[in-house]
Amino acid sequence: MSNVPILSLQNVNAHYGAAHVVQDVSFDVHDEPVCVIGRNGMGKTSLCRAIMNLDPPTAAGTILLDGEPINGKPPYVIARAGVGYVPQGRKLFQSLSVDEHLRMIKTPRVGRWNTAAVYDLFPRLAERKKVSATQLSGGEQQMLAIGRAMLLQPRLLVMDEPSEGLAPRIVEELVETLKGFVNEGVGVLLIEQNLGVATSVAERLVVMVAGTVFTETTSTEISNSPELQQRFLGVTPTGHQ
Amino acid sequence: MATSEVGATAEIVPQAGPRVRLSRGTVFLLVVLALAVLGIGLQAASDVTLFAQITLNGLSLAGLYFIVASGFTLIFGLMRVVNMAHGSFYMLGGIIAYLIQERMLNPDPTSFDLPQATLSSFLIPLIVSMFSVALLGVLIQQIFLRWNQGQELRQALITIALSIIIADQAVARFGGIAKEISVPVRKSIELPIVGMYGTMRLVMLLVAIVVGVILVLIISRTRFGMIVRAGVDDRQMVTALGVNIQKVFAGAFFLGAMLAGLAGVLGGAVNSVNKSDDGKFLLISLVIVIVGGMGSLPGAAVGAVLLGLIDSYSDVYLPDSVTNYGVLLTFFLLVFVLAIRPYGLFGRPA
């Protein structure tokens, strides 16, 4: 593990008007993936948007990517600096085909990712090149959202609830894909409510409650503790609320 | 027997699968539309030449409307900027071209009209005017609109203010009299069925088709076009994918203003360059974009054709006593489209 973290959040705050949704959040992401867990409305998505400097919320604080400050820069600069963003709900463009989603992105010359590499990783997308993104299945949409983020040769992938609404078998594929990225040295910051996905991708879990980092825990610890699961996520081991 | 049959069908119909439910208003509008088509049809049958001429008039007018409105819809759809100065771009296009052409042709001071232009004394003013208006559009976007992104009311008010300033300056420097841009072609040519017809009107229709094809190619094939379409859907996500959308915005404004300028020159050659064109063409662009759906090129084309034909038919086919109310039909079209498709014919919720 190198000394300079891939991503370093230092006292990051975010506001929606008067609502203080992210409060003094600080943690680092090294080569090992980190997963942020927490119930709905705890500021997880706002944290992602703050990293990308998407407005709203209004973000403040220091955010370092490989030691270089990226906070306050326009989203496109942050993306080009190496943050691949896979937003909640995929946010594909309904007017674009699968292929156009990939071709609209200016891929940096150096790096292993290009359109062909994305199609290699996700052969299903290659079969559906000309199809409008709206006609893809949930799993295919997620593949496309990940594929286009990889075209920026990211140092770090910020993924907001990628497993949401996907079938269990597709979620397993997704987990394998993410592990592949991690092995290639891409940093992963994952936001998840699905504890199964969180624990199988990341060992280190950051728990957010009411906009703050409540505590950090590990997958091993939380998997063995129904009490912690109930406290942090409001789920019982059988999955009932 | 007959009554029982009617009763029976009335009972069966509700169970016969999903039916289109029409509100009373829609039915009323459909009836009016049917009457209008019937009226035009009857009159058309009585004089085919006149009908062909008016239809061609309507289509060439639609061409002009399309060139103006395509730029407007591009800017509106992508940037959510209601550019109230778009009509001014149209007017300036005509004025700049006329003033350049006047210098080039050295007109006889006693004559009101310019002498006939050569190809170069038409094309040079056209091109210079187009690019001047395009640059002005980018300047306005960069100086006045860029720092107000998302503040739609503010942007609308700023562009209204600019259009008033431009209009006053136009009157001061150009004068209030409509003037015609001189063209390097014969006034009219012989067509089958239609008879003698204005050459420039046909040229205008042709240019509109070429512009439409080029725009469709740009939007559907180029990276710029993909980003524009993606930007109409979700601007923020586009920036989060490493695209500097400010450049794209400037490009869209350049293109939109250039098209308005081009239309201004063509309109000035077919009809005249007129100081009141700015308001007229702004209104037309707004109606077309609302009818067609914002950000949609096919929508702009269909809206332009509808508006052009309505303008043209209502001028001739309405009874004399109500001809002056022809302009109201435009708004009738608006109400009709909004009643059945609130986002416009080709529009979708943003």
mmCIF file of N, CA and C in Angstrom, chain A residues 138-183:
data_model
loop_
_atom_site.group_PDB
_atom_site.id
_atom_site.type_symbol
_atom_site.label_atom_id
_atom_site.label_comp_id
_atom_site.label_asym_id
_atom_site.label_seq_id
_atom_site.Cartn_x
_atom_site.Cartn_y
_atom_site.Cartn_z
ATOM 1 N N GLY A 138 -31.848 -3.846 -16.648
ATOM 2 C CA GLY A 138 -31.166 -3.161 -15.552
ATOM 3 C C GLY A 138 -29.689 -3.516 -15.477
ATOM 4 N N GLY A 139 -29.388 -4.785 -15.651
ATOM 5 C CA GLY A 139 -27.997 -5.234 -15.593
ATOM 6 C C GLY A 139 -27.166 -4.645 -16.713
ATOM 7 N N GLU A 140 -27.741 -4.633 -17.925
ATOM 8 C CA GLU A 140 -27.021 -4.066 -19.071
ATOM 9 C C GLU A 140 -26.804 -2.570 -18.887
ATOM 10 N N GLN A 141 -27.820 -1.905 -18.331
ATOM 11 C CA GLN A 141 -27.665 -0.474 -18.071
ATOM 12 C C GLN A 141 -26.504 -0.220 -17.119
ATOM 13 N N GLN A 142 -26.400 -1.085 -16.097
ATOM 14 C CA GLN A 142 -25.317 -0.918 -15.140
ATOM 15 C C GLN A 142 -23.962 -1.167 -15.794
ATOM 16 N N MET A 143 -23.919 -2.164 -16.680
ATOM 17 C CA MET A 143 -22.670 -2.424 -17.411
ATOM 18 C C MET A 143 -22.261 -1.194 -18.207
ATOM 19 N N LEU A 144 -23.242 -0.571 -18.869
ATOM 20 C CA LEU A 144 -22.939 0.596 -19.702
ATOM 21 C C LEU A 144 -22.475 1.760 -18.830
ATOM 22 N N ALA A 145 -23.145 1.943 -17.694
ATOM 23 C CA ALA A 145 -22.760 3.043 -16.806
ATOM 24 C C ALA A 145 -21.332 2.847 -16.293
ATOM 25 N N ILE A 146 -20.971 1.589 -16.022
ATOM 26 C CA ILE A 146 -19.607 1.308 -15.565
ATOM 27 C C ILE A 146 -18.626 1.448 -16.722
ATOM 28 N N GLY A 147 -19.024 0.906 -17.883
ATOM 29 C CA GLY A 147 -18.148 0.944 -19.048
ATOM 30 C C GLY A 147 -17.765 2.358 -19.434
ATOM 31 N N ARG A 148 -18.741 3.247 -19.461
ATOM 32 C CA ARG A 148 -18.423 4.615 -19.886
ATOM 33 C C ARG A 148 -17.559 5.312 -18.846
ATOM 34 N N ALA A 149 -17.734 4.962 -17.556
ATOM 35 C CA ALA A 149 -16.879 5.564 -16.530
ATOM 36 C C ALA A 149 -15.434 5.084 -16.692
ATOM 37 N N MET A 150 -15.264 3.802 -17.116
ATOM 38 C CA MET A 150 -13.911 3.274 -17.276
ATOM 39 C C MET A 150 -13.164 3.945 -18.429
ATOM 40 N N LEU A 151 -13.907 4.469 -19.416
ATOM 41 C CA LEU A 151 -13.258 5.094 -20.571
ATOM 42 C C LEU A 151 -12.413 6.300 -20.178
ATOM 43 N N LEU A 152 -12.667 6.854 -19.004
ATOM 44 C CA LEU A 152 -11.860 7.993 -18.548
ATOM 45 C C LEU A 152 -10.567 7.528 -17.885
ATOM 46 N N GLN A 153 -10.247 6.241 -17.959
ATOM 47 C CA GLN A 153 -9.064 5.648 -17.309
ATOM 48 C C GLN A 153 -9.005 6.065 -15.844
ATOM 49 N N PRO A 154 -10.060 5.801 -15.080
ATOM 50 C CA PRO A 154 -10.105 6.367 -13.734
ATOM 51 C C PRO A 154 -9.069 5.761 -12.775
ATOM 52 N N ARG A 155 -8.571 6.617 -11.884
ATOM 53 C CA ARG A 155 -7.775 6.158 -10.747
ATOM 54 C C ARG A 155 -8.710 5.619 -9.679
ATOM 55 N N LEU A 156 -9.920 6.203 -9.669
ATOM 56 C CA LEU A 156 -10.885 5.881 -8.631
ATOM 57 C C LEU A 156 -12.272 5.778 -9.250
ATOM 58 N N LEU A 157 -12.984 4.721 -8.874
ATOM 59 C CA LEU A 157 -14.378 4.603 -9.290
ATOM 60 C C LEU A 157 -15.262 4.972 -8.108
ATOM 61 N N VAL A 158 -16.161 5.918 -8.306
ATOM 62 C CA VAL A 158 -17.143 6.249 -7.272
ATOM 63 C C VAL A 158 -18.468 5.671 -7.735
ATOM 64 N N MET A 159 -18.953 4.656 -7.020
ATOM 65 C CA MET A 159 -20.164 3.970 -7.458
ATOM 66 C C MET A 159 -21.253 4.101 -6.414
ATOM 67 N N ASP A 160 -22.389 4.629 -6.859
ATOM 68 C CA ASP A 160 -23.491 4.896 -5.942
ATOM 69 C C ASP A 160 -24.579 3.840 -6.129
ATOM 70 N N GLU A 161 -24.669 2.928 -5.193
ATOM 71 C CA GLU A 161 -25.665 1.862 -5.194
ATOM 72 C C GLU A 161 -25.798 1.147 -6.532
ATOM 73 N N PRO A 162 -24.700 0.562 -7.015
ATOM 74 C CA PRO A 162 -24.768 -0.103 -8.324
ATOM 75 C C PRO A 162 -25.660 -1.340 -8.327
ATOM 76 N N SER A 163 -25.899 -1.949 -7.177
ATOM 77 C CA SER A 163 -26.675 -3.193 -7.178
ATOM 78 C C SER A 163 -28.180 -2.947 -7.107
ATOM 79 N N GLU A 164 -28.545 -1.680 -6.956
ATOM 80 C CA GLU A 164 -29.955 -1.342 -6.769
ATOM 81 C C GLU A 164 -30.806 -1.860 -7.942
ATOM 82 N N GLY A 165 -31.819 -2.620 -7.606
ATOM 83 C CA GLY A 165 -32.768 -3.067 -8.613
ATOM 84 C C GLY A 165 -32.269 -4.166 -9.536
ATOM 85 N N LEU A 166 -31.153 -4.805 -9.201
ATOM 86 C CA LEU A 166 -30.639 -5.857 -10.080
ATOM 87 C C LEU A 166 -30.950 -7.241 -9.506
ATOM 88 N N ALA A 167 -31.070 -8.199 -10.413
ATOM 89 C CA ALA A 167 -31.330 -9.575 -10.000
ATOM 90 C C ALA A 167 -30.077 -10.140 -9.312
ATOM 91 N N PRO A 168 -30.262 -11.060 -8.360
ATOM 92 C CA PRO A 168 -29.124 -11.591 -7.599
ATOM 93 C C PRO A 168 -27.984 -12.117 -8.465
ATOM 94 N N ARG A 169 -28.317 -12.798 -9.559
ATOM 95 C CA ARG A 169 -27.260 -13.354 -10.406
ATOM 96 C C ARG A 169 -26.443 -12.235 -11.048
ATOM 97 N N ILE A 170 -27.141 -11.165 -11.458
ATOM 98 C CA ILE A 170 -26.463 -10.012 -12.064
ATOM 99 C C ILE A 170 -25.586 -9.317 -11.017
ATOM 100 N N VAL A 171 -26.097 -9.267 -9.782
ATOM 101 C CA VAL A 171 -25.320 -8.634 -8.709
ATOM 102 C C VAL A 171 -24.012 -9.400 -8.500
ATOM 103 N N GLU A 172 -24.067 -10.748 -8.579
ATOM 104 C CA GLU A 172 -22.833 -11.538 -8.442
ATOM 105 C C GLU A 172 -21.833 -11.183 -9.530
ATOM 106 N N GLU A 173 -22.323 -11.057 -10.784
ATOM 107 C CA GLU A 173 -21.441 -10.663 -11.886
ATOM 108 C C GLU A 173 -20.803 -9.315 -11.608
ATOM 109 N N LEU A 174 -21.646 -8.414 -11.091
ATOM 110 C CA LEU A 174 -21.184 -7.054 -10.797
ATOM 111 C C LEU A 174 -20.051 -7.090 -9.787
ATOM 112 N N VAL A 175 -20.240 -7.903 -8.740
ATOM 113 C CA VAL A 175 -19.208 -8.011 -7.699
ATOM 114 C C VAL A 175 -17.906 -8.520 -8.304
ATOM 115 N N GLU A 176 -17.999 -9.528 -9.198
ATOM 116 C CA GLU A 176 -16.798 -10.062 -9.841
ATOM 117 C C GLU A 176 -16.105 -8.982 -10.671
ATOM 118 N N THR A 177 -16.919 -8.196 -11.404
ATOM 119 C CA THR A 177 -16.360 -7.111 -12.223
ATOM 120 C C THR A 177 -15.588 -6.135 -11.344
ATOM 121 N N LEU A 178 -16.202 -5.764 -10.222
ATOM 122 C CA LEU A 178 -15.565 -4.794 -9.330
ATOM 123 C C LEU A 178 -14.263 -5.350 -8.771
ATOM 124 N N LYS A 179 -14.279 -6.629 -8.418
ATOM 125 C CA LYS A 179 -13.050 -7.235 -7.893
ATOM 126 C C LYS A 179 -11.957 -7.199 -8.957
ATOM 127 N N GLY A 180 -12.363 -7.389 -10.217
ATOM 128 C CA GLY A 180 -11.405 -7.302 -11.314
ATOM 129 C C GLY A 180 -10.750 -5.929 -11.375
ATOM 130 N N PHE A 181 -11.556 -4.887 -11.242
ATOM 131 C CA PHE A 181 -11.012 -3.517 -11.252
ATOM 132 C C PHE A 181 -10.022 -3.324 -10.105
ATOM 133 N N VAL A 182 -10.415 -3.819 -8.934
ATOM 134 C CA VAL A 182 -9.553 -3.662 -7.764
ATOM 135 C C VAL A 182 -8.202 -4.327 -8.020
ATOM 136 N N ASN A 183 -8.234 -5.536 -8.627
ATOM 137 C CA ASN A 183 -6.986 -6.230 -8.930
ATOM 138 C C ASN A 183 -6.114 -5.461 -9.913
#
